[in-house]
Coordinates of C-alpha atoms and ligand atoms in Angstrom, one line a residue:
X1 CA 104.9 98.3 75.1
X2 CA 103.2 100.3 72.6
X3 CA 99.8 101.0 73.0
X4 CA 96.6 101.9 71.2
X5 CA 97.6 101.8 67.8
X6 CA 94.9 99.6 66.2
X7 CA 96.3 97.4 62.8
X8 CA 94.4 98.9 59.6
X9 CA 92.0 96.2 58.9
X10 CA 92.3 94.8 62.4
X11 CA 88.8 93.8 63.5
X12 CA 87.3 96.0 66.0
X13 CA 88.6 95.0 69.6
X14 CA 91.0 92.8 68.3
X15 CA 93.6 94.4 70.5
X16 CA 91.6 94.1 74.1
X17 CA 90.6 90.9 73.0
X18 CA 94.2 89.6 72.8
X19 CA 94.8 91.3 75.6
X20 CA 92.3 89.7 77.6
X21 CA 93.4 86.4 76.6
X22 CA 97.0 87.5 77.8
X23 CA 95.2 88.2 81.1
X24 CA 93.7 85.0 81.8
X25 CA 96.6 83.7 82.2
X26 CA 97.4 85.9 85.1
X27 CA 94.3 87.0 86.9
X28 CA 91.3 85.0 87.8
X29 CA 88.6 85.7 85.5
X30 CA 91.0 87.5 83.5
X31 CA 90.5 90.6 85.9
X32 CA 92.1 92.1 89.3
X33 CA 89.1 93.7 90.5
X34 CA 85.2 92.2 89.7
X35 CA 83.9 95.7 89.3
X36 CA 85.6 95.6 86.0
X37 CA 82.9 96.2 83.2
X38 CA 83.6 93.0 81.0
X39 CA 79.9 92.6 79.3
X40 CA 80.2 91.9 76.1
X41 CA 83.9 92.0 76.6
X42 CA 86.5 93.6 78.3
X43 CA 88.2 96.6 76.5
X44 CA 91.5 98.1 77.6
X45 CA 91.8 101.8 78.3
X46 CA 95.2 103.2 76.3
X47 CA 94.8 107.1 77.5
X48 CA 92.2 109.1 79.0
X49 CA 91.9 113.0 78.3
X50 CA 89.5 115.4 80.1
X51 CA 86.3 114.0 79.6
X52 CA 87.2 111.3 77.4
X53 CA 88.7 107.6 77.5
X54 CA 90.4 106.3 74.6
X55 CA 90.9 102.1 74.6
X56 CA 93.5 100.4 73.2
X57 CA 91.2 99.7 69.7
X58 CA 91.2 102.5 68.1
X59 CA 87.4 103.9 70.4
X60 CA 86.7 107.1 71.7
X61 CA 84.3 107.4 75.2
X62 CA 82.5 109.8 76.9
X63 CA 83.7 108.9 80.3
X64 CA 80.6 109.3 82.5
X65 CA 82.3 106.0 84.9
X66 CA 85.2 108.6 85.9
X67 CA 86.8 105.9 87.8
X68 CA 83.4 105.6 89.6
X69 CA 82.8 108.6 90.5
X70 CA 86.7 109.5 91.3
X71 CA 87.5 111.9 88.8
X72 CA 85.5 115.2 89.0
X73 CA 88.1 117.1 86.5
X74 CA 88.2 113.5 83.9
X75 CA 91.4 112.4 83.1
X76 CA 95.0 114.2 82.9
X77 CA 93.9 117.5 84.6
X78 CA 97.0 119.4 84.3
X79 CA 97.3 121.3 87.8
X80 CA 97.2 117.4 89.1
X81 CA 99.8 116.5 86.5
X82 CA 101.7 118.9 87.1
X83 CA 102.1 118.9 91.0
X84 CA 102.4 115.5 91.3
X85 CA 105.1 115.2 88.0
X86 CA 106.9 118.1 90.5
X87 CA 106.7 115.9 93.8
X88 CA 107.4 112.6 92.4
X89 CA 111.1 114.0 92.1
X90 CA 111.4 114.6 95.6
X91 CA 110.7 111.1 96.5
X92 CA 107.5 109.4 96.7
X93 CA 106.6 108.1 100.7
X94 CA 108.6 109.0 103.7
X95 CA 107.7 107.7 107.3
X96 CA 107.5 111.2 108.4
X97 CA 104.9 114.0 107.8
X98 CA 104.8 116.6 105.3
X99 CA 103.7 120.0 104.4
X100 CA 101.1 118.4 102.0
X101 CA 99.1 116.4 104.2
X102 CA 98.7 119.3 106.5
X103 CA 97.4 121.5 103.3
X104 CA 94.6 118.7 101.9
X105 CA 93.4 118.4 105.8
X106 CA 93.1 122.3 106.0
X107 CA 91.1 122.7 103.0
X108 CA 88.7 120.0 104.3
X109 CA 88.2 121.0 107.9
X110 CA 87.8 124.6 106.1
X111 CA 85.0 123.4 103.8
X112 CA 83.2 120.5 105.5
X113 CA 81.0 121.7 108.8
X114 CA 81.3 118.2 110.3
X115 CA 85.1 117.9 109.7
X116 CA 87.2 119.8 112.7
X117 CA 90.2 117.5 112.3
X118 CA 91.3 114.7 109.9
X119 CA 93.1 111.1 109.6
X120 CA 94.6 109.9 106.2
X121 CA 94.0 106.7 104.7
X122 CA 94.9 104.8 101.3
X123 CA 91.6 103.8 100.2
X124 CA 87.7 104.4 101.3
X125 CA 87.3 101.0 102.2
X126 CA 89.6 101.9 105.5
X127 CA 88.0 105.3 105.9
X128 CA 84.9 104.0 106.4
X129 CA 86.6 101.2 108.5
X130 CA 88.4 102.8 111.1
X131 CA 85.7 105.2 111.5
X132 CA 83.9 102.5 112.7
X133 CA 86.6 101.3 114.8
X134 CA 87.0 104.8 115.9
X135 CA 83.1 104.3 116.8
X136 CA 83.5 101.2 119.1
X137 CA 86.6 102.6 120.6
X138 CA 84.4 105.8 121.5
X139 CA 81.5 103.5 122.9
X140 CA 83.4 100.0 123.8
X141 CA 80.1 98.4 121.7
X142 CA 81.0 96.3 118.7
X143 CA 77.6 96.9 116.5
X144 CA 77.1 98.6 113.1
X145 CA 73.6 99.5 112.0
X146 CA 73.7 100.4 108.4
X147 CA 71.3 100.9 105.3
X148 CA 70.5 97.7 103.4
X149 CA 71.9 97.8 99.5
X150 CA 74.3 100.3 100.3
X151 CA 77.8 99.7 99.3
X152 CA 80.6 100.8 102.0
X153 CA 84.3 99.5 100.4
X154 CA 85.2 96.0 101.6
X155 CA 85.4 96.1 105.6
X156 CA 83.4 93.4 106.8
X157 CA 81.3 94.6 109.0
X158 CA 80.5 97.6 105.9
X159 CA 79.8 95.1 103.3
X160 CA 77.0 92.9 105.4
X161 CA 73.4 93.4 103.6
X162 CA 74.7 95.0 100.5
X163 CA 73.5 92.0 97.8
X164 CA 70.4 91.2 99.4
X165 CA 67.7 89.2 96.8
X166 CA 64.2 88.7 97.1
X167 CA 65.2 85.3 98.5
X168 CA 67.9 86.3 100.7
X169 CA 66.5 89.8 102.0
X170 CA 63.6 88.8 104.7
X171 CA 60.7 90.7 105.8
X172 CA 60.7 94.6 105.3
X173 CA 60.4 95.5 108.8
X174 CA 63.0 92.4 109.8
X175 CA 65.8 92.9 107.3
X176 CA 68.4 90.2 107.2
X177 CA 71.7 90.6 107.9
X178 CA 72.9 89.5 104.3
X179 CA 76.2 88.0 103.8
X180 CA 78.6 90.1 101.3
X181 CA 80.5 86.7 100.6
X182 CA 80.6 82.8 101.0
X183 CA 81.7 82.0 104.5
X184 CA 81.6 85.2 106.1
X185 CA 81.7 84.9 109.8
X186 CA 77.8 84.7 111.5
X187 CA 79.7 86.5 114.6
X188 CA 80.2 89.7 111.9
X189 CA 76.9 89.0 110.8
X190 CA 75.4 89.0 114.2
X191 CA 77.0 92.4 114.9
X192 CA 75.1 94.5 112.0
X193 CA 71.4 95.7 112.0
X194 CA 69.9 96.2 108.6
X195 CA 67.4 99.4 108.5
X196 CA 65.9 100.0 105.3
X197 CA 66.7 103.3 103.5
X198 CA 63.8 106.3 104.0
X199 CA 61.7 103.4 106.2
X200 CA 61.1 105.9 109.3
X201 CA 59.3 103.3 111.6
X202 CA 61.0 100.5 111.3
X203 CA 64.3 101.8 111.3
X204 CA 63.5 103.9 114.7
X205 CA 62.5 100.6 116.0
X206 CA 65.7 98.2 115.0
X207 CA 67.4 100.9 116.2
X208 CA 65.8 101.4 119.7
X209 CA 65.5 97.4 120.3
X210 CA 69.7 97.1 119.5
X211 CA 70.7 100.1 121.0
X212 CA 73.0 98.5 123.7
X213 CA 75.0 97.1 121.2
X214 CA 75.4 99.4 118.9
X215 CA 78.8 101.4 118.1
X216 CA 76.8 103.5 115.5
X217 CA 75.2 104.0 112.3
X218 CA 76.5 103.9 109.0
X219 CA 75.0 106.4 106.3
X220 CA 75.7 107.4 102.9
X221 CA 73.0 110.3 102.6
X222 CA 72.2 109.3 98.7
X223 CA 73.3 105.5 98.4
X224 CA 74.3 105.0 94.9
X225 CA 74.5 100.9 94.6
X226 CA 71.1 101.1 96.6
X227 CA 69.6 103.2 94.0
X228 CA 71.5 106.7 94.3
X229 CA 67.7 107.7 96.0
X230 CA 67.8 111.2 98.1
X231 CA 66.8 110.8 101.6
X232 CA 63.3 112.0 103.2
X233 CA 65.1 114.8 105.9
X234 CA 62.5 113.3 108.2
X235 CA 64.4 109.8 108.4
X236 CA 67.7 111.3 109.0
X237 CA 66.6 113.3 110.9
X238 CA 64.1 110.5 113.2
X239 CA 67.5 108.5 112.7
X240 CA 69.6 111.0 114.3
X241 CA 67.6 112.0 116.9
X242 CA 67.6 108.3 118.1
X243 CA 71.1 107.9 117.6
X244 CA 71.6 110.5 120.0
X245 CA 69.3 109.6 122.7
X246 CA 70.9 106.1 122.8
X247 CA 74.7 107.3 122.4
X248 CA 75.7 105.8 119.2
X249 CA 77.9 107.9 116.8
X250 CA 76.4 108.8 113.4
X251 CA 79.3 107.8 110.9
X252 CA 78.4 109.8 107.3
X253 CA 80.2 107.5 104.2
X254 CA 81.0 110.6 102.3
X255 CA 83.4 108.8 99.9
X256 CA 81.6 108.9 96.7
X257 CA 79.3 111.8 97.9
X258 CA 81.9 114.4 99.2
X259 CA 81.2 115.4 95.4
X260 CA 77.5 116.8 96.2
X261 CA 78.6 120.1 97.0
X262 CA 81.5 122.7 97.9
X263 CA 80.5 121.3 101.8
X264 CA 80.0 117.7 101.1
X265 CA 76.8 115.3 101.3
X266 CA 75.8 116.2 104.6
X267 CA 75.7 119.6 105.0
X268 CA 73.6 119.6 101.7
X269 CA 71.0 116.9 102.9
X270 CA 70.8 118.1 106.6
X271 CA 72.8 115.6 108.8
X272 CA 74.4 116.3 111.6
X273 CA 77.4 113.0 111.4
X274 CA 80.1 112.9 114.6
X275 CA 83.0 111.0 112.0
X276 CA 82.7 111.4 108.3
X277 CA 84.4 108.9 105.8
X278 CA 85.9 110.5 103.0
X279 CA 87.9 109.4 99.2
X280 CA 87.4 109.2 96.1
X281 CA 87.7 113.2 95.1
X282 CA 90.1 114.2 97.6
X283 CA 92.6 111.9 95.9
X284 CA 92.6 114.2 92.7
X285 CA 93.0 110.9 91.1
X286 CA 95.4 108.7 93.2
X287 CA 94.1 106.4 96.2
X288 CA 93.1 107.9 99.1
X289 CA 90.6 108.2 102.1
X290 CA 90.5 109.9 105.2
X291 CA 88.5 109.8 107.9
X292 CA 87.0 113.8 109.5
X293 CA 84.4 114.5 112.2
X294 CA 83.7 116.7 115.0
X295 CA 87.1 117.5 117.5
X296 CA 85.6 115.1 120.2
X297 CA 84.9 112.0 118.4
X298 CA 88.3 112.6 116.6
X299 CA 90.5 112.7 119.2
X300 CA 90.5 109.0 119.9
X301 CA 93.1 108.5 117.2
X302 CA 95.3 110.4 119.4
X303 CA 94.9 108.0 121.9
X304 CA 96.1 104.5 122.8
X305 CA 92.0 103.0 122.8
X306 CA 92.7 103.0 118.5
X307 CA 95.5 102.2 116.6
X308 CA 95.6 103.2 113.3
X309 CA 98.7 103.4 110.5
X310 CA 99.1 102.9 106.9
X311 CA 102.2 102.4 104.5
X312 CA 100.7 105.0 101.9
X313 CA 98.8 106.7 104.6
X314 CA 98.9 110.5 104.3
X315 CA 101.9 109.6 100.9
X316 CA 102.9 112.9 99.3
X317 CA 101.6 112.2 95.6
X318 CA 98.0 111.6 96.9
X319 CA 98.2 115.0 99.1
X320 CA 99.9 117.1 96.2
X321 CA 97.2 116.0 93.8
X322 CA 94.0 116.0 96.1
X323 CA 95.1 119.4 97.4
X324 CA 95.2 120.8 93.3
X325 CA 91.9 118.6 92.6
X326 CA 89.9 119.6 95.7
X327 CA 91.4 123.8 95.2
X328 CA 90.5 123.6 91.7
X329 CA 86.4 122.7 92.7
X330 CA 85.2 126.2 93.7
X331 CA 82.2 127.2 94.6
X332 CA 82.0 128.5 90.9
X333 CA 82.6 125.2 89.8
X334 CA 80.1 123.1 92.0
X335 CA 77.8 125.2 90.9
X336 CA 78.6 124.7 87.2
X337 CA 78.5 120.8 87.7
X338 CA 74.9 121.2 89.5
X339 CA 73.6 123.6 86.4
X340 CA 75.3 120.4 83.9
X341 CA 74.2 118.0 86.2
X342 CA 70.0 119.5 86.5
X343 CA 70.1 120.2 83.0
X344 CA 71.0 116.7 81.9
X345 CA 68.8 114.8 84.7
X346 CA 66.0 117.1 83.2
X347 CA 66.1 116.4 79.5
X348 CA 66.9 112.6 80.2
X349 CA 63.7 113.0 82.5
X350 CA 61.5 114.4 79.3
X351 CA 62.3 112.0 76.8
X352 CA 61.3 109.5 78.9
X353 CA 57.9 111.3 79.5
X354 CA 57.8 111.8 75.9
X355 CA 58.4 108.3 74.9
X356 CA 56.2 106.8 77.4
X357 CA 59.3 104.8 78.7
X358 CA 59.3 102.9 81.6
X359 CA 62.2 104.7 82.6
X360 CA 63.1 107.0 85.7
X361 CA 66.2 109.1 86.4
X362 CA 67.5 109.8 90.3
X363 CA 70.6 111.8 91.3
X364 CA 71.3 115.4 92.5
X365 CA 74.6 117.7 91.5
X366 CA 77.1 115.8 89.6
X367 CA 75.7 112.4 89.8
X368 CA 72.9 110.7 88.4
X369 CA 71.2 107.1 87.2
X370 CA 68.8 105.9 85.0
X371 CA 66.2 103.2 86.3
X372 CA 64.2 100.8 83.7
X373 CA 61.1 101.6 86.6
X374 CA 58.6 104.1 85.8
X375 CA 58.7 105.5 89.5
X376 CA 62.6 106.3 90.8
X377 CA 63.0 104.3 93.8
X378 CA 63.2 105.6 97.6
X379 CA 65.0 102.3 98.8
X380 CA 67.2 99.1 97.7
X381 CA 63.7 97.1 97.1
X382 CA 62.7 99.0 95.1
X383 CA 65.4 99.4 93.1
X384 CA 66.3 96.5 92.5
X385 CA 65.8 94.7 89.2
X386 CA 63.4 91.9 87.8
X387 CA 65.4 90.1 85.1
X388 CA 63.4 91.9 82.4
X389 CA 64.4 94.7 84.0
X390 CA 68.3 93.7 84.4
X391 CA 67.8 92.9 80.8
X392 CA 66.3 96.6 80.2
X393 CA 69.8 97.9 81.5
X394 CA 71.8 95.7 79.4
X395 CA 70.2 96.8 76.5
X396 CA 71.2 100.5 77.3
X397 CA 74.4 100.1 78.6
X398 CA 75.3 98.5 75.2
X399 CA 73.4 100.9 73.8
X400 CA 74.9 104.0 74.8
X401 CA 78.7 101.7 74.5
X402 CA 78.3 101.4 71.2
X403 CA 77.5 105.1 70.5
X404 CA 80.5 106.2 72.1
X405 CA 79.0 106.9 75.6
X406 CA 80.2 105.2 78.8
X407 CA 78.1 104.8 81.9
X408 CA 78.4 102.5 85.2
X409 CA 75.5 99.8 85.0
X410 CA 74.3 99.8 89.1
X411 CA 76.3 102.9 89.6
X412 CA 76.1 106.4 90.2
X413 CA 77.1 108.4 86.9
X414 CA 79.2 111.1 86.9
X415 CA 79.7 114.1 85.4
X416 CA 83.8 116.4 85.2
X417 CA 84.4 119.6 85.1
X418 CA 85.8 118.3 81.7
X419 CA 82.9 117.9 80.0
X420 CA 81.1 120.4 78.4
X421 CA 77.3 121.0 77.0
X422 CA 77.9 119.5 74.0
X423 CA 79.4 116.3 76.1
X424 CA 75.6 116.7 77.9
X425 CA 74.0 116.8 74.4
X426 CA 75.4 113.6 73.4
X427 CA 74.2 111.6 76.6
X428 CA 71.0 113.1 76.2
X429 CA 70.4 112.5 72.5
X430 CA 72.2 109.5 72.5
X431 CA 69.4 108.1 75.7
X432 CA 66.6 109.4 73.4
X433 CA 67.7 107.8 70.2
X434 CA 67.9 104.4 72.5
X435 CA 64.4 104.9 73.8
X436 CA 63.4 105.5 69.8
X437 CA 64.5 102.1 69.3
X438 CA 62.7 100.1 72.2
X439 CA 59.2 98.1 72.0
X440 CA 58.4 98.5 75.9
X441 CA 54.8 96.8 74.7
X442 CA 56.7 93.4 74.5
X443 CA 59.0 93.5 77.0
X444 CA 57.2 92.3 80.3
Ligands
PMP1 N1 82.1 103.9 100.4 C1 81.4 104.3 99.2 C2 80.1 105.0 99.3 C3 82.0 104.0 98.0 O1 81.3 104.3 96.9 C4 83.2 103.3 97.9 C5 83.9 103.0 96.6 N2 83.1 102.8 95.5 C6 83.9 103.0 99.1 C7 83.3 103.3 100.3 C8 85.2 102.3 99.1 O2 86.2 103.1 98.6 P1 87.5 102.4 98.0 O3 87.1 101.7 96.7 O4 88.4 103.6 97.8 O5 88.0 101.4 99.0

């Protein structure tokens, strides 16, 4: 079917729109995953190139979504292309091993101090969840303590306590154990202990009073759904030390954050994690995950206490282009993304001082968001929204849409090596000349 070529005098989105009509038919709620950004419409994506998105009307992007987070070199980076145009010739999933796999897991047990040895997934949702698994095997206790509004992939026991509301959340010091969906089990439920995010006390506490049961703790060091907030070093640190006394694992959701540095999340915010769940960038664009960790916790996979498998585990198209997308980020080129990545969180940072906006940006390296609160938060309550508020990130997401700039609404942004300082100038100017527009006096 041809693509993109919008009909002169064509309305604008008249393409996606038909489109999405097609789709209706087909996908409930005209979509096949809900993550899809459909408000005010849904527009369909013809190409991407580097740092840009192109849809099927005609519109040009700024791609600061890159498949959330995913794509740290944007779209059709041509080592990927190329290694993955080569391998698709020699056949695209055997049953045995290849060279490949063994490549991708050297480069990350080279690079990441907590990973000595490696298992390949498809996706991070099973990283994360047979490094939990890989927990309970290790400690034959069934319990997951992890931090409230932080988003883990679908596994069940992951996905409790990441939509808490004021209604459904409980007392700070008590959190509930939120279900991610109607009807989920109370028996998955009863097996995961909420701690709030940077809450030293009361997290120490939970911890202590469910230790017996506990198989370990589940931590993204800078939770992006939860607010993309950096930790206090003292909570991880009071967490781990707990952790430790009571033998349960510390299990480090690296998926989206692997992308903080040449080493990963971890080694950059001090924690010491015995399994590490990884993705998103070590996929150079095709679906992966793996799960890494220290040489002792790891070698459960090799025995008959876990089973683990996978039809596309370890496949050779998601090896060949990880290993090019995961060579290609040097040390030179973390550090360029950082430089991008201060320089951008600063400017958005002074416009908002100098408009007086109650606005605040969070993030570190690559990654950052913008908060309609005039303090950044430290945890999910506080970052999440009032419906003024919710109505605040509307306005700007449409905002910055409609000026050619593309950015996750809840989400962690993201910058590519693609994208350049003029790419940064845009996001920048384009977030001031929103603020210009705004009457925060009447908005309360
Ligand atoms: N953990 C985190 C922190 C994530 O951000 C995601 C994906 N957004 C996942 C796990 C799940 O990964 P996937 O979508 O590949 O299953």
């Amino acid at each position: 079917m041809q693509l993109a070529i919008p009909r002169p005098g064509g309305s604008p989105g008249e393409i996606s729109a038909q489109l999405a009509q097609r789709a209706m038919r087909v996908f409930p709620g005209g979509i096949t995953r809900n993550t899809v950004d459909r408000d005010p419409g849904l527009y369909y994506i013809g190409w991407g190139q580097g740092a840009h998105l192109h849809d099927v009307d005609g519109r040009q992007f700024l791609d600061l979504n890159n498949n959330f987070t995913t794509l740290i070199h944007g779209h059709g980076f041509e080592p990927v292309v190329d290694a993955v145009t080569r391998t698709l010739r020699d056949g695209t999933c055997y049953s045995n091993p290849t060279v490949h796999e063994i490549a991708l897991a050297e480069l990350l047990c080279d690079r990441v101090p907590a990973v000595e040895q490696v298992r390949f997934v498809s996706t991070g949702t099973e990283a994360v969840m047979f490094a939990i698994k890989a927990a309970r095997a290790l400690t034959s206790r069934p319990g997951v303590a992890k931090i409230e509004g932080a988003y883990h992939g679908a596994y069940d026991w992951a996905e409790v306590g990441q939509m808490g509301s004021p209604v459904t959340w409980g007392p700070p010091d008590n959190p509930r154990p939120v279900p991610a969906y109607h009807g989920q089990p109370s028996a998955v439920l009863d097996d995961v202990v909420i701690l709030r995010f940077n809450d030293i006390e009361a997290a120490v506490t939970r911890i202590k009073a469910n230790a017996s049961r506990l198989a370990c703790i589940l931590i993204d060091p800078m939770p992006s759904r939860a607010g993309l907030m950096a930790p206090d070093p003292a909570f991880l640190e009071a967490v781990t030390r707990v952790a430790r006394e009571n033998g349960i694992l510390i299990v480090a959701d690296e998926v989206l954050n692997l992308r903080q540095g040449y080493e990963g999340a971890s080694a950059r915010f001090g924690l010491d994690p015995d399994l590490v769940a990884m993705g998103k960038i070590i996929g150079g664009g095709f679906p992966i995950g793996a799960i890494g960790g220290k040489r002792g916790s790891m070698a459960v996979f090799g025995t008959a206490l876990l089973s683990q498998g996978g039809t596309f585990s370890a496949n050779p198209v998601s090896m060949v282009a990880g290993l090019e997308a995961m060579r290609a980020m040097t040390r030179d080129n973390f550090n360029r993304l950082e430089t991008l990545g201060e320089g951008l969180r600063a400017r958005l940072q002074a416009s908002i001082k100098h408009a007086g906006a109650p606005f605040s940006v969070s993030g570190s390296a690559s990654l950052f968001r913008i908060h309609p609160k005039t303090v950044a938060p430290s945890e999910y309550r506080e970052a999440f929204l009032n419906p003024a508020e919710s109505r605040a990130v509307t306005r700007l997401d449409h905002f910055m849409k409609d000026h050619g700039v593309l950015m996750p609404k809840g989400a962690a942004s993201s910058l590519s090596t693609a994208m350049t300082t003029s790419d940064v100038d845009l996001v920048a100017e384009t977030f001031e000349k929103f603020l210009d527009t705004q009457d925060f006096q009447h908005d309360e």
